[in-house]
Coordinates of C-alpha atoms in Angstrom, one line a residue:
M1 CA -19.1 -19.4 -0.4
F2 CA -20.2 -16.1 -2.0
S3 CA -19.4 -15.2 -5.6
G4 CA -20.4 -12.5 -8.1
T5 CA -19.9 -8.7 -7.9
I6 CA -20.1 -6.2 -5.1
T7 CA -23.5 -4.6 -5.3
P8 CA -23.5 -0.8 -5.9
F9 CA -26.2 -0.7 -3.3
V10 CA -23.6 -1.3 -0.6
G11 CA -23.4 2.5 -0.4
N12 CA -26.9 2.6 1.0
L13 CA -25.8 0.8 4.2
T14 CA -24.5 4.1 5.7
S15 CA -24.2 2.7 9.2
L16 CA -21.6 0.1 8.2
E17 CA -18.4 0.2 10.2
R18 CA -16.7 -3.0 9.0
I19 CA -16.7 -4.9 5.7
M20 CA -14.9 -8.2 5.6
L21 CA -15.3 -10.0 2.2
A22 CA -12.1 -12.0 1.9
E23 CA -11.9 -15.2 -0.2
C24 CA -15.4 -14.7 -1.6
N25 CA -14.6 -15.2 -5.3
L26 CA -15.8 -11.6 -6.0
R27 CA -15.0 -10.1 -9.4
G28 CA -15.7 -6.8 -11.1
E29 CA -14.9 -3.4 -9.8
I30 CA -15.2 -1.9 -6.3
P31 CA -18.3 0.3 -6.6
Q32 CA -18.0 4.0 -6.3
G33 CA -20.9 4.0 -3.9
I34 CA -18.6 2.7 -1.2
S35 CA -17.6 6.3 -0.6
K36 CA -20.9 6.9 1.1
L37 CA -19.8 4.7 4.0
Q38 CA -18.4 7.5 6.1
R39 CA -18.4 5.4 9.4
L40 CA -16.3 2.6 7.9
T41 CA -13.2 1.7 9.9
F42 CA -12.4 -1.7 8.4
L43 CA -12.4 -2.6 4.7
Q44 CA -11.1 -6.0 3.6
F45 CA -11.5 -7.3 0.0
S46 CA -8.5 -9.7 0.1
D47 CA -8.1 -12.8 -2.0
N48 CA -10.8 -12.1 -4.6
K49 CA -10.7 -11.4 -8.4
L50 CA -11.6 -7.7 -8.2
S51 CA -10.3 -5.6 -11.1
G52 CA -10.2 -2.0 -12.2
K53 CA -9.0 1.0 -10.2
I54 CA -9.6 1.9 -6.6
P55 CA -12.6 4.2 -6.7
S56 CA -11.6 7.8 -5.9
G57 CA -14.4 8.1 -3.4
L58 CA -12.7 5.5 -1.2
Y59 CA -10.0 8.0 -0.4
N60 CA -12.6 10.2 1.3
I61 CA -13.5 7.7 4.0
S62 CA -11.2 9.3 6.6
T63 CA -12.4 7.0 9.4
L64 CA -10.6 4.0 7.8
N65 CA -8.1 2.2 10.1
I66 CA -7.7 -1.0 8.0
L67 CA -7.5 -1.1 4.2
S68 CA -6.7 -4.6 2.8
L69 CA -7.0 -5.2 -0.9
D70 CA -4.5 -8.0 -1.2
T71 CA -4.4 -10.6 -4.0
N72 CA -6.8 -9.2 -6.6
Q73 CA -6.4 -7.9 -10.1
L74 CA -6.6 -4.2 -9.3
D75 CA -4.6 -1.7 -11.3
G76 CA -3.9 1.9 -11.9
S77 CA -2.0 4.1 -9.4
I78 CA -2.6 4.8 -5.7
A79 CA -3.6 8.4 -5.0
P80 CA -0.5 10.4 -4.1
D81 CA -2.3 12.1 -1.2
L82 CA -3.6 8.7 0.1
C83 CA -2.6 9.2 3.8
S84 CA -3.4 12.9 3.8
K85 CA -7.0 11.8 3.1
L86 CA -6.8 8.6 5.2
P87 CA -4.9 9.8 8.3
N88 CA -6.3 7.2 10.6
L89 CA -4.9 4.2 8.7
M90 CA -3.1 1.6 10.9
F91 CA -2.9 -1.2 8.3
L92 CA -2.5 -0.7 4.6
S93 CA -2.0 -3.7 2.3
V94 CA -2.3 -3.8 -1.5
L95 CA -0.1 -6.9 -1.9
D96 CA -0.2 -8.9 -5.2
N97 CA -2.1 -6.7 -7.6
S98 CA -1.1 -4.8 -10.7
F99 CA -0.7 -1.3 -9.3
T100 CA 1.6 1.1 -11.1
G101 CA 3.0 4.6 -10.5
M102 CA 4.9 5.8 -7.5
I103 CA 4.4 4.8 -3.8
P104 CA 2.6 7.8 -2.2
N105 CA 4.9 10.1 -0.4
T106 CA 2.2 10.9 2.2
L107 CA 2.4 7.6 4.1
S108 CA 3.9 9.4 7.1
N109 CA 0.7 11.5 7.4
A110 CA -1.0 8.4 8.8
S111 CA 1.2 8.4 12.0
G112 CA -0.5 5.2 13.4
L113 CA 0.5 3.0 10.5
G114 CA 1.9 -0.3 11.8
L115 CA 1.9 -2.3 8.5
I116 CA 2.6 -1.2 5.0
N117 CA 2.5 -3.9 2.3
F118 CA 3.0 -2.8 -1.3
G119 CA 4.7 -6.0 -2.4
Y120 CA 4.2 -7.8 -5.8
N121 CA 3.0 -4.9 -7.9
N122 CA 4.6 -2.6 -10.5
F123 CA 5.4 0.5 -8.5
I124 CA 8.3 2.6 -9.8
G125 CA 10.5 5.4 -8.4
P126 CA 12.1 5.9 -5.0
V127 CA 11.0 4.6 -1.6
P128 CA 9.5 7.6 0.4
K129 CA 12.2 9.1 2.6
D130 CA 10.0 10.0 5.5
L131 CA 9.0 6.5 6.6
G132 CA 11.1 7.0 9.7
E133 CA 8.3 9.3 11.0
L134 CA 6.1 6.2 11.4
L135 CA 7.0 5.4 14.9
N136 CA 4.5 2.6 15.2
L137 CA 5.7 0.8 12.0
Q138 CA 6.3 -2.9 12.5
K139 CA 6.1 -4.4 9.0
L140 CA 7.2 -2.9 5.8
N141 CA 7.1 -4.8 2.4
F142 CA 8.1 -3.4 -1.0
Q143 CA 9.4 -6.6 -2.5
V144 CA 9.0 -7.4 -6.2
N145 CA 8.3 -4.0 -7.7
Q146 CA 10.2 -1.7 -10.1
L147 CA 11.4 0.7 -7.4
Q148 CA 14.8 2.3 -7.8
D149 CA 16.6 3.8 -4.8
D150 CA 20.0 4.4 -3.3
M151 CA 18.9 2.9 0.0
S152 CA 19.3 6.2 1.9
F153 CA 15.7 5.7 3.2
I154 CA 17.1 2.9 5.4
S155 CA 18.8 5.4 7.7
S156 CA 15.4 7.1 8.4
L157 CA 14.0 3.7 9.7
T158 CA 16.3 3.9 12.8
N159 CA 13.4 5.8 14.4
C160 CA 11.1 2.8 13.9
T161 CA 12.2 0.9 16.9
G162 CA 9.3 -1.5 16.7
L163 CA 10.1 -2.5 13.1
Q164 CA 10.2 -6.3 12.9
Y165 CA 10.0 -7.1 9.2
L166 CA 11.6 -5.2 6.3
V167 CA 11.2 -7.0 3.0
L168 CA 12.9 -5.5 -0.1
A169 CA 13.6 -8.6 -2.3
C170 CA 13.9 -8.0 -6.0
L171 CA 14.3 -4.2 -6.0
C172 CA 16.8 -2.3 -8.0
F173 CA 19.1 -0.2 -5.8
V174 CA 21.5 2.4 -7.1
A175 CA 25.1 2.1 -5.8
V176 CA 27.2 5.2 -6.0
D177 CA 31.0 4.9 -6.2
V178 CA 31.9 8.3 -4.8
S179 CA 35.7 7.6 -4.6
Q180 CA 36.0 7.2 -8.3
G181 CA 33.6 10.0 -9.2
R182 CA 31.5 7.7 -11.3
R183 CA 27.9 7.8 -12.1
P184 CA 25.5 5.6 -10.1
L185 CA 25.6 1.9 -10.9
L186 CA 22.4 -0.1 -11.0
S187 CA 22.4 -3.4 -9.1
N188 CA 19.6 -5.8 -8.3
H189 CA 19.8 -7.2 -4.8
S190 CA 17.2 -9.9 -5.2
N191 CA 17.9 -11.5 -1.9
T192 CA 18.6 -8.4 0.2
K193 CA 17.9 -9.0 3.9
F194 CA 18.1 -6.4 6.7

């Protein structure tokens, strides 16, 4: 079993196309030098103890298809233009970290996305309304965050005919009682299933 930190010299391996370092007991930050790996299509650092923010240079690796940073201690926000810069993503998972801020509203720019997993973080704000443009979407998980939404995004998902899993447990949805002309009521549907 490996352990330790990710060497900053990984950026010198410019022909690398795949990095799979899951369950290696890695700690420390993801080195900025990773941005030099412009042929990289697969990046998996799942199930480690990595901390800090996603290095900004990682968003410039436009060849990435798979980005899996599950189960670490990463924090900060996700770049709002994430999928504008990474349009070839097919698998995006940041499950079980400490990310904050809003879910990027550019997810639909990566039209090949089949899996989006933002569960178990501290994201706030609404669910992006254009997810229905992701016609290859099969799995979508936003559970256990601080998202607030009126659930209108659900109607856009009717275009996602291959959607198999939709996980929204422990989100705060806004219910509007239009007939009484009242303000939105907040409700927590901790066991919401669709």
